[in-house]
Amino acid sequence: MRRFPITRRALFAGVVLAAAGLGLPAVADEPPQRGGTLRIAVLGLDTADPHRHTGSIAVQQVFVETLTSIADDGTVKPFLAERYSVSADGKVYEFRIRQGVRFHNGRELTAADVKANFERVRDTVKRGWLTSAMKLVAALDAPDAYTFRVTLSEPYAPFLNLLSELWIVAPESPGWAGTITRPIATGPFVFGEWQPKVRFRAPAHRQYWMAGKPYLDAVEFDLRDVDDNSLALRAGDLHVARVPHDKAAQLQAEGKVGVQHLKDTTWYFWSFNNRKPRPPFDDPRVRQAVTHMLDKPAYMRFIAGAAGIVTNQMAAPGNFFWDKAMHEADRHAKPDPEKAAALLREAGVDPAAHTVRIVSWQDSYTQIVVQALRRLGFQVDHQALDDVGAQRRLGQYDWDIAPMSSGPRADIFLRFVRLTSDGPNPVLWGGVQDPEFDRLVAQAVASPRPDDVRRHYLAAWQRALDRYYTVVVGHSANAIGVRPEVHGYRTGFTWGQHAVDGGVAFTWLAGKRS
């Protein structure tokens, strides 16, 4: 992750932030060719309703857009809004809507449409990414066709960043009153044919507001959960695809398929069941003991090789919210089996008498956790499930440990909010219920100065560390393979495949196209 100080200081000072161009990526010397279908495999699509997603944003961002966008450097830029301003007290946000933006049905986007989307998210979406922000909305106004204003009851630091995930959909979209089944939006591609967990095809939006774009006829996503896409990239079955770090290194060495990395990191962790902990994991000494068995360096080498970063925080080194002193105080930076065994004896726990229930995705790195617990003497019941199955099982809170990962996010708040008592999709983090943690996070988002924001977040994270809610292993940047016939494509800050300064709208295919 990268630091956000420029945007935050402008926000807190009440400076008017205007678009300084769209920051379009440079392309090859030859003029772009039109046509063809880009075949891509990154993340899945969990719902057709953009307001109700649980984290799968890579696919939907090709057909929906937002008022703001996260640029390559992690700062906020205007998107469907051509400019915006923030009042000196940090409570009033005014957006000037870009004129000439057309929905996929040909109708022009207006401020009234934006207002309707904010109202829908505020009134009908519960426990989502924007729940905390929407609770602070005191007023929503559209004084004219191209002006939209939000008034908050108190300052809220992550607001502009979070709006990069409040997608604008036409209110006439089927299912608007309940769950949208076919979103009508403004993106460079149209919601097309969707076969869940198989494929999604999105034809080009020929009235797209960026002149001359998109160049492609369509984008087709492979939604199958494939661990290694490197063979498909080599064969040309895919043009762009996420690849494991070891395969990325091979592709780079071969020199036939390029490799790019997301600008933000994925962080790896294991969570304890915090909602309904079973003995002996309700004893902090036992949580500490099993964590002493975790070999963080080996874990991250297995995942990312030399590119793996070992730390104990949700933010990676170099991020504004990462703390060096906290990192250096990590008592679990290296495994300590003797300390682990001593803590179990102190707690009066015979590990052989207990079976640890582990729930995870079907990722090979989870075996490191399984083996560590077995070496400590525990019996292990490991259920490796697909995404839907894992989410369902985790939500039952009948497990002990969940080794998981979480991808790039538009704002650090989107990591902390998952550990709050009423946070969205809390199961990966064991359903933490801690009013003091909630209070510290609330102080962070309401603080007027960046340094205070950082201080409160770090205090909240220290509390999580001390109570072993979640144990961070480390970070790595996700790798994406890109075939040589793909031009103009550039990864963004998050998994989203369309942003203000890069992605599929700027992509074209040279030579043979399909």
Coordinates of C-alpha atoms in Angstrom, one line a residue:
M1 CA 0.0 0.0 0.0
R2 CA 1.0 3.6 -0.5
R3 CA 0.7 6.7 1.5
F4 CA -2.3 9.1 1.1
P5 CA -1.1 12.3 2.7
I6 CA -1.7 14.7 -0.2
T7 CA -5.3 13.8 -0.6
R8 CA -6.0 13.7 3.1
R9 CA -4.3 17.1 3.8
A10 CA -6.3 18.7 1.1
L11 CA -9.5 17.1 2.5
F12 CA -8.9 18.3 6.0
A13 CA -7.9 21.8 4.9
G14 CA -11.1 22.2 2.9
V15 CA -9.2 22.7 -0.3
V16 CA -11.1 22.5 -3.6
L17 CA -9.9 19.5 -5.5
A18 CA -10.2 19.7 -9.2
A19 CA -9.5 17.2 -11.9
A20 CA -6.0 17.7 -13.4
G21 CA -6.7 15.7 -16.6
L22 CA -7.6 12.0 -16.6
G23 CA -3.9 10.8 -16.3
L24 CA -4.3 8.4 -19.2
P25 CA -1.6 5.7 -19.5
A26 CA 0.9 5.9 -22.3
V27 CA 0.5 3.5 -25.2
A28 CA 2.8 2.1 -27.8
D29 CA 4.0 4.3 -30.6
E30 CA 1.7 2.7 -33.1
P31 CA -1.9 3.8 -33.2
P32 CA -4.4 1.6 -31.3
Q33 CA -6.2 -1.1 -33.3
R34 CA -9.9 -1.5 -32.8
G35 CA -11.8 -4.7 -32.3
G36 CA -11.3 -8.0 -30.7
T37 CA -12.2 -9.6 -27.4
L38 CA -9.8 -9.4 -24.4
R39 CA -9.9 -12.7 -22.5
I40 CA -9.0 -12.1 -18.8
A41 CA -9.0 -14.0 -15.5
V42 CA -8.6 -12.2 -12.3
L43 CA -11.3 -12.5 -9.6
G44 CA -14.9 -13.7 -9.7
L45 CA -18.2 -12.0 -9.8
D46 CA -20.3 -12.7 -6.7
T47 CA -23.5 -10.7 -7.5
A48 CA -25.1 -8.7 -10.3
D49 CA -26.0 -6.0 -7.8
P50 CA -23.0 -3.7 -7.5
H51 CA -24.2 -2.3 -4.2
R52 CA -24.3 -5.7 -2.6
H53 CA -20.9 -7.2 -3.4
T54 CA -18.7 -8.9 -0.8
G55 CA -15.4 -7.9 -2.2
S56 CA -15.3 -9.2 -5.8
I57 CA -14.8 -5.9 -7.6
A58 CA -12.5 -6.8 -10.5
V59 CA -15.3 -7.7 -12.9
Q60 CA -18.0 -5.3 -12.1
Q61 CA -15.8 -2.2 -12.4
V62 CA -15.8 -2.7 -16.2
F63 CA -19.5 -1.9 -16.4
V64 CA -20.1 0.4 -13.4
E65 CA -18.3 3.7 -12.5
T66 CA -18.2 6.0 -9.5
L67 CA -17.9 9.7 -8.6
T68 CA -14.2 9.1 -7.6
S69 CA -11.5 6.8 -8.5
I70 CA -8.3 5.5 -6.8
A71 CA -5.3 6.4 -8.9
D72 CA -2.1 4.4 -9.3
D73 CA -0.5 6.2 -6.3
G74 CA -3.4 5.6 -4.0
T75 CA -4.8 9.1 -4.1
V76 CA -8.4 10.1 -5.0
K77 CA -9.2 11.6 -8.4
P78 CA -12.5 12.7 -9.9
F79 CA -14.2 10.2 -12.2
L80 CA -17.9 10.6 -13.0
A81 CA -17.5 13.9 -11.1
E82 CA -15.3 16.2 -13.1
R83 CA -14.4 18.1 -9.9
Y84 CA -15.4 18.2 -6.3
S85 CA -14.9 20.4 -3.2
V86 CA -14.9 19.8 0.6
S87 CA -16.0 22.4 3.2
A88 CA -13.5 23.6 5.7
D89 CA -15.2 21.6 8.5
G90 CA -15.0 18.4 6.5
K91 CA -18.7 17.9 6.5
V92 CA -20.0 19.1 3.1
Y93 CA -18.9 17.5 -0.2
E94 CA -20.0 19.0 -3.5
F95 CA -19.6 17.2 -6.8
R96 CA -19.9 18.6 -10.3
I97 CA -21.2 15.7 -12.4
R98 CA -19.6 15.3 -15.8
Q99 CA -21.9 16.2 -18.6
G100 CA -22.5 13.9 -21.5
V101 CA -22.1 10.7 -19.6
R102 CA -24.6 8.1 -21.0
F103 CA -26.0 5.0 -19.3
H104 CA -25.9 1.8 -21.3
N105 CA -29.6 2.5 -22.3
G106 CA -28.6 5.8 -23.8
R107 CA -30.0 8.1 -21.1
E108 CA -27.8 10.9 -19.7
L109 CA -26.5 10.6 -16.2
T110 CA -27.8 13.4 -13.9
A111 CA -27.3 14.4 -10.3
A112 CA -30.7 12.9 -9.5
D113 CA -29.4 9.5 -10.5
V114 CA -26.4 9.9 -8.2
K115 CA -28.7 10.9 -5.3
A116 CA -30.9 7.9 -5.9
N117 CA -27.9 5.6 -5.7
F118 CA -26.7 7.1 -2.4
E119 CA -30.2 6.8 -1.0
R120 CA -30.4 3.1 -2.1
V121 CA -27.1 2.3 -0.4
R122 CA -28.0 4.3 2.7
D123 CA -31.5 2.8 3.1
T124 CA -31.3 -0.7 1.9
V125 CA -27.8 -2.1 2.1
K126 CA -27.0 -3.4 5.5
R127 CA -23.5 -4.3 6.9
G128 CA -21.9 -3.3 3.6
W129 CA -18.7 -1.4 2.9
L130 CA -20.4 2.0 3.2
T131 CA -22.5 1.3 6.2
S132 CA -20.5 3.5 8.6
A133 CA -20.3 6.4 6.2
M134 CA -24.0 6.2 5.3
K135 CA -24.9 6.5 9.0
L136 CA -23.4 9.9 9.0
V137 CA -25.3 11.3 6.0
A138 CA -27.4 14.2 7.2
A139 CA -28.6 15.4 3.8
L140 CA -28.4 14.5 0.1
D141 CA -29.2 17.2 -2.4
A142 CA -29.2 17.6 -6.2
P143 CA -29.8 21.4 -6.6
D144 CA -29.5 21.2 -10.4
A145 CA -28.9 18.5 -13.1
Y146 CA -25.1 18.4 -12.6
T147 CA -24.6 19.3 -9.0
F148 CA -24.7 16.7 -6.1
R149 CA -24.1 17.6 -2.5
V150 CA -23.6 15.3 0.6
T151 CA -23.7 16.8 4.1
L152 CA -22.4 14.6 6.9
S153 CA -23.2 15.0 10.6
E154 CA -19.4 14.9 11.4
P155 CA -16.1 14.7 9.6
Y156 CA -15.3 11.3 8.1
A157 CA -11.8 10.9 6.8
P158 CA -12.2 7.9 4.4
F159 CA -15.3 9.3 2.7
L160 CA -13.8 10.3 -0.7
N161 CA -11.8 7.0 -0.9
L162 CA -14.9 4.9 -0.1
L163 CA -17.0 6.6 -2.8
S164 CA -14.7 4.9 -5.3
E165 CA -16.7 1.8 -4.4
L166 CA -20.2 3.4 -4.5
W167 CA -21.1 2.5 -8.0
I168 CA -23.7 4.5 -9.9
V169 CA -26.5 2.5 -11.6
A170 CA -29.5 3.7 -13.4
P171 CA -32.6 3.5 -11.1
E172 CA -34.5 1.8 -14.0
S173 CA -32.2 -1.2 -13.7
P174 CA -34.2 -4.4 -13.2
G175 CA -34.4 -5.4 -9.6
W176 CA -33.6 -1.9 -8.3
A177 CA -36.2 -2.2 -5.5
G178 CA -34.7 -5.4 -4.3
T179 CA -31.6 -7.0 -5.8
I180 CA -30.4 -5.7 -9.2
T181 CA -30.3 -8.5 -11.7
R182 CA -29.1 -6.6 -14.8
P183 CA -27.3 -3.3 -13.9
I184 CA -27.6 -0.4 -16.4
A185 CA -24.5 1.7 -15.7
T186 CA -22.0 4.0 -17.4
G187 CA -18.8 1.9 -17.8
P188 CA -16.9 1.2 -21.0
F189 CA -18.5 -2.2 -21.2
V190 CA -22.1 -3.4 -20.8
F191 CA -23.4 -6.1 -18.4
G192 CA -23.7 -9.0 -20.9
E193 CA -23.8 -12.8 -20.5
W194 CA -23.1 -14.1 -17.0
Q195 CA -22.6 -17.8 -16.1
P196 CA -21.7 -17.7 -12.4
K197 CA -18.3 -19.3 -11.7
V198 CA -17.8 -20.0 -15.5
R199 CA -17.7 -16.8 -17.6
F200 CA -18.8 -13.2 -18.0
R201 CA -18.9 -11.4 -21.4
A202 CA -19.2 -7.7 -21.5
P203 CA -19.7 -6.0 -24.9
A204 CA -18.4 -2.5 -25.6
H205 CA -20.4 0.6 -24.6
R206 CA -20.4 2.5 -27.9
Q207 CA -21.7 5.8 -26.2
Y208 CA -18.9 5.8 -23.6
W209 CA -18.0 9.2 -22.4
M210 CA -14.2 8.9 -22.9
A211 CA -13.9 9.9 -26.6
G212 CA -12.8 7.0 -28.8
K213 CA -12.8 4.4 -26.0
P214 CA -13.0 1.5 -25.5
Y215 CA -11.0 0.1 -28.4
L216 CA -12.1 -3.5 -27.8
D217 CA -15.3 -5.1 -28.9
A218 CA -15.8 -6.9 -25.7
V219 CA -14.1 -8.2 -22.5
E220 CA -14.6 -11.8 -21.5
F221 CA -13.8 -12.9 -18.0
D222 CA -13.0 -16.5 -17.1
L223 CA -14.7 -16.9 -13.7
R224 CA -13.4 -20.4 -12.9
D225 CA -11.3 -20.7 -9.8
V226 CA -8.0 -21.7 -11.3
D227 CA -4.9 -21.5 -9.2
D228 CA -2.4 -21.3 -12.1
N229 CA -3.3 -19.4 -15.3
S230 CA 0.3 -19.4 -16.7
L231 CA -0.3 -22.3 -19.1
A232 CA -3.4 -20.5 -20.5
L233 CA -1.4 -17.3 -20.9
R234 CA 1.4 -19.1 -22.8
A235 CA -1.1 -20.8 -25.1
G236 CA -2.9 -17.6 -25.8
D237 CA -6.2 -18.8 -24.3
L238 CA -6.0 -15.9 -22.0
H239 CA -4.6 -12.4 -22.6
V240 CA -4.5 -11.1 -19.0
A241 CA -4.6 -13.2 -15.9
R242 CA -3.5 -13.4 -12.3
V243 CA -0.7 -15.8 -11.7
P244 CA 1.1 -17.3 -8.6
H245 CA 4.3 -15.6 -7.7
D246 CA 6.5 -18.6 -8.6
K247 CA 4.8 -18.8 -12.1
A248 CA 5.2 -15.1 -12.5
A249 CA 9.0 -15.5 -12.0
Q250 CA 9.0 -18.2 -14.6
L251 CA 7.1 -16.1 -17.1
Q252 CA 9.4 -13.2 -16.6
A253 CA 12.5 -15.4 -17.1
E254 CA 11.0 -16.8 -20.3
G255 CA 10.4 -13.2 -21.6
K256 CA 7.3 -14.2 -23.6
V257 CA 4.6 -13.0 -21.2
G258 CA 5.0 -9.7 -19.3
V259 CA 4.2 -9.5 -15.6
Q260 CA 2.6 -6.5 -13.8
H261 CA 1.8 -6.1 -10.1
L262 CA -1.1 -4.4 -8.3
K263 CA 0.0 -1.2 -6.7
D264 CA -1.5 -2.1 -3.3
T265 CA -0.8 -5.4 -1.5
T266 CA -2.6 -8.5 -0.4
W267 CA -2.2 -9.3 3.3
Y268 CA -2.1 -12.8 4.7
F269 CA -3.3 -13.7 8.2
W270 CA -5.0 -16.2 10.4
S271 CA -8.0 -15.4 12.5
F272 CA -9.2 -17.0 15.6
N273 CA -12.9 -17.5 16.2
N274 CA -13.7 -14.4 18.2
R275 CA -17.5 -14.6 18.2
K276 CA -17.9 -18.1 19.8
P277 CA -14.4 -19.3 20.8
R278 CA -14.3 -23.0 21.8
P279 CA -12.0 -24.1 24.7
P280 CA -9.1 -24.0 24.8
F281 CA -8.9 -21.2 22.3
D282 CA -10.9 -18.9 24.6
D283 CA -7.6 -18.6 26.6
P284 CA -5.2 -16.0 25.2
R285 CA -2.2 -18.0 26.2
V286 CA -3.3 -20.8 23.9
R287 CA -3.8 -18.4 21.0
Q288 CA -0.3 -17.0 21.7
A289 CA 1.1 -20.5 21.9
V290 CA -0.1 -21.7 18.5
T291 CA 1.0 -18.3 17.0
H292 CA 4.5 -19.0 18.3
M293 CA 4.5 -22.1 16.0
L294 CA 3.8 -20.0 12.9
D295 CA 6.9 -19.6 10.8
K296 CA 6.1 -16.3 9.2
P297 CA 9.2 -16.0 6.9
A298 CA 8.6 -19.6 5.6
Y299 CA 4.9 -18.8 5.1
M300 CA 5.6 -15.7 3.0
R301 CA 8.5 -17.3 1.0
F302 CA 6.0 -20.1 0.1
I303 CA 3.5 -17.5 -1.1
A304 CA 5.7 -14.9 -2.8
G305 CA 9.3 -16.0 -2.8
A306 CA 11.7 -13.2 -2.3
A307 CA 8.9 -10.7 -2.8
G308 CA 7.1 -11.7 0.4
I309 CA 7.1 -9.1 3.1
V310 CA 6.9 -10.3 6.8
T311 CA 5.2 -7.9 9.2
N312 CA 2.5 -7.9 11.9
Q313 CA 0.2 -5.2 10.6
M314 CA -2.6 -4.7 8.0
A315 CA -0.6 -2.0 6.3
A316 CA 2.7 -2.9 4.6
P317 CA 6.1 -1.1 5.1
G318 CA 6.1 2.3 3.3
N319 CA 2.4 2.9 4.0
F320 CA 1.5 5.9 6.1
F321 CA -0.3 3.6 8.6
W322 CA 2.5 1.1 9.1
D323 CA 4.5 1.6 12.3
K324 CA 8.2 0.6 12.5
A325 CA 8.3 0.3 16.3
M326 CA 5.2 -2.0 16.3
H327 CA 6.9 -4.1 13.6
E328 CA 10.1 -4.4 15.4
A329 CA 8.3 -5.5 18.6
D330 CA 6.6 -8.5 16.8
R331 CA 7.1 -11.4 19.2
H332 CA 6.2 -13.8 16.4
A333 CA 8.6 -12.6 13.7
K334 CA 10.3 -16.0 14.0
P335 CA 8.8 -19.4 15.3
D336 CA 9.5 -20.4 18.9
P337 CA 8.3 -24.0 19.5
E338 CA 9.7 -24.0 23.0
K339 CA 7.8 -20.9 24.0
A340 CA 4.7 -22.4 22.5
A341 CA 4.9 -25.6 24.5
A342 CA 5.6 -23.7 27.7
L343 CA 2.5 -21.6 27.2
L344 CA 0.3 -24.6 26.7
R345 CA 1.7 -26.2 29.9
E346 CA 1.0 -22.9 31.8
A347 CA -2.6 -23.0 30.5
G348 CA -2.9 -26.6 31.5
V349 CA -3.7 -27.8 28.0
D350 CA -2.7 -31.1 26.5
P351 CA -2.8 -30.5 22.8
A352 CA -3.3 -34.2 22.0
A353 CA -6.7 -34.0 23.7
H354 CA -8.0 -31.4 21.3
T355 CA -8.9 -31.3 17.6
V356 CA -8.4 -27.9 16.0
R357 CA -11.1 -27.0 13.4
I358 CA -9.6 -25.1 10.5
V359 CA -11.6 -23.5 7.8
S360 CA -9.9 -22.1 4.7
W361 CA -10.0 -21.6 1.0
Q362 CA -8.5 -24.1 -1.3
D363 CA -5.0 -22.5 -1.1
S364 CA -1.9 -24.5 -0.6
Y365 CA -0.3 -22.1 1.9
T366 CA -2.9 -23.1 4.4
Q367 CA -1.1 -26.4 4.8
I368 CA 1.7 -24.5 6.6
V369 CA -0.8 -23.7 9.4
V370 CA -2.0 -27.3 9.5
Q371 CA 1.5 -28.7 9.9
A372 CA 2.4 -26.2 12.5
L373 CA -0.5 -27.2 14.7
R374 CA 0.2 -30.9 14.2
R375 CA 3.9 -30.3 15.3
L376 CA 2.6 -28.7 18.4
G377 CA 0.6 -31.9 19.1
F378 CA -3.0 -30.9 18.2
Q379 CA -5.3 -33.1 16.1
V380 CA -6.5 -31.2 13.1
D381 CA -9.8 -31.2 11.2
H382 CA -9.1 -29.0 8.1
Q383 CA -12.0 -28.1 5.7
A384 CA -10.6 -26.4 2.6
L385 CA -13.6 -25.0 0.7
D386 CA -14.5 -22.7 -2.2
D387 CA -15.3 -19.1 -1.5
V388 CA -19.1 -19.6 -1.0
G389 CA -18.6 -22.7 1.1
A390 CA -15.9 -21.1 3.2
Q391 CA -18.0 -18.0 3.8
R392 CA -21.0 -20.1 4.8
R393 CA -19.0 -22.3 7.2
L394 CA -17.2 -19.4 8.8
G395 CA -20.5 -17.7 9.4
Q396 CA -21.6 -20.6 11.6
Y397 CA -18.7 -19.9 14.0
D398 CA -18.1 -23.5 14.8
W399 CA -14.4 -23.4 14.0
D400 CA -11.2 -22.4 15.7
I401 CA -8.7 -20.9 13.2
A402 CA -9.1 -19.5 9.6
P403 CA -5.9 -18.9 7.6
M404 CA -7.0 -16.3 5.0
S405 CA -5.9 -13.4 2.9
S406 CA -7.5 -10.0 1.9
G407 CA -6.7 -8.0 -1.2
P408 CA -6.0 -4.4 -2.0
R409 CA -8.5 -1.8 -0.7
A410 CA -9.3 1.8 -1.6
D411 CA -8.7 3.0 2.0
I412 CA -7.1 1.6 5.1
F413 CA -10.5 2.0 6.8
L414 CA -11.8 -0.9 4.6
R415 CA -9.4 -3.2 6.5
F416 CA -10.1 -1.9 10.0
V417 CA -13.9 -1.9 9.5
R418 CA -13.9 -5.7 9.0
L419 CA -12.9 -6.1 12.7
T420 CA -15.5 -3.7 14.1
S421 CA -18.5 -5.2 15.9
D422 CA -21.0 -4.3 13.1
G423 CA -18.5 -4.5 10.2
P424 CA -19.3 -5.9 6.8
N425 CA -18.6 -9.6 6.1
P426 CA -16.7 -10.1 9.4
V427 CA -16.4 -13.9 9.2
L428 CA -12.8 -14.0 7.9
W429 CA -11.8 -12.1 11.0
G430 CA -13.7 -14.3 13.4
G431 CA -16.5 -11.8 14.2
V432 CA -14.7 -9.6 16.6
Q433 CA -17.0 -7.9 19.2
D434 CA -15.0 -5.3 21.0
P435 CA -16.5 -1.8 21.8
E436 CA -13.1 -0.4 22.6
F437 CA -11.7 -1.4 19.2
D438 CA -14.9 0.2 17.7
R439 CA -14.3 3.4 19.6
L440 CA -10.7 3.7 18.5
V441 CA -11.6 3.2 14.8
A442 CA -14.5 5.7 15.1
Q443 CA -12.0 8.2 16.5
A444 CA -9.7 7.6 13.6
V445 CA -12.2 8.3 10.9
A446 CA -13.6 11.4 12.7
S447 CA -10.2 13.0 13.4
P448 CA -9.3 16.2 11.6
R449 CA -5.6 15.6 11.3
P450 CA -3.8 12.8 9.4
D451 CA -1.4 12.2 12.3
D452 CA -4.4 11.7 14.7
V453 CA -6.0 9.3 12.3
R454 CA -2.9 7.3 12.2
R455 CA -2.5 7.3 16.0
H456 CA -6.0 6.0 16.6
Y457 CA -5.7 3.3 14.0
L458 CA -2.4 2.1 15.5
A459 CA -4.0 2.0 19.0
A460 CA -6.9 -0.1 17.6
W461 CA -4.4 -2.4 15.9
Q462 CA -2.3 -2.8 19.1
R463 CA -5.5 -3.9 20.9
A464 CA -6.1 -6.5 18.2
L465 CA -2.5 -7.7 18.5
D466 CA -2.6 -8.0 22.3
R467 CA -5.9 -10.0 22.2
Y468 CA -4.9 -12.2 19.2
Y469 CA -8.0 -11.5 17.2
T470 CA -6.1 -11.8 14.0
V471 CA -2.4 -12.7 13.4
V472 CA -0.9 -11.0 10.4
V473 CA 1.8 -13.0 8.6
G474 CA 2.8 -10.5 5.9
H475 CA 2.1 -8.9 2.5
S476 CA 2.7 -9.4 -1.2
A477 CA 1.7 -7.6 -4.4
N478 CA -0.5 -9.7 -6.7
A479 CA 1.0 -10.6 -10.0
I480 CA -0.8 -10.4 -13.3
G481 CA 0.5 -11.9 -16.6
V482 CA 0.0 -9.9 -19.8
R483 CA 0.5 -11.3 -23.2
P484 CA 2.7 -9.3 -25.7
E485 CA -0.3 -8.5 -28.1
V486 CA -2.0 -6.6 -25.3
H487 CA -1.3 -2.9 -25.4
G488 CA -2.3 0.0 -23.2
Y489 CA -3.3 -2.3 -20.3
R490 CA -2.0 -1.3 -16.8
T491 CA -2.9 -2.7 -13.4
G492 CA -4.4 -0.3 -10.9
F493 CA -4.2 0.2 -7.1
T494 CA -6.8 -2.5 -6.5
W495 CA -8.2 -5.5 -8.4
G496 CA -10.6 -3.2 -10.3
Q497 CA -10.1 -3.6 -14.1
H498 CA -11.2 0.0 -14.9
A499 CA -10.0 3.2 -13.1
V500 CA -9.4 6.8 -13.9
D501 CA -5.9 6.2 -15.1
G502 CA -5.8 2.7 -16.5
G503 CA -7.5 -0.6 -17.2
V504 CA -9.5 -2.2 -20.0
A505 CA -10.9 1.0 -21.4
F506 CA -7.4 1.9 -22.6
T507 CA -6.5 -1.6 -23.8
W508 CA -6.2 -2.8 -27.4
L509 CA -5.0 -6.0 -29.1
A510 CA -2.4 -6.0 -31.8
G511 CA -2.1 -8.5 -34.6
K512 CA -4.3 -11.5 -34.5
R513 CA -7.5 -10.7 -32.5
S514 CA -10.4 -12.9 -31.4

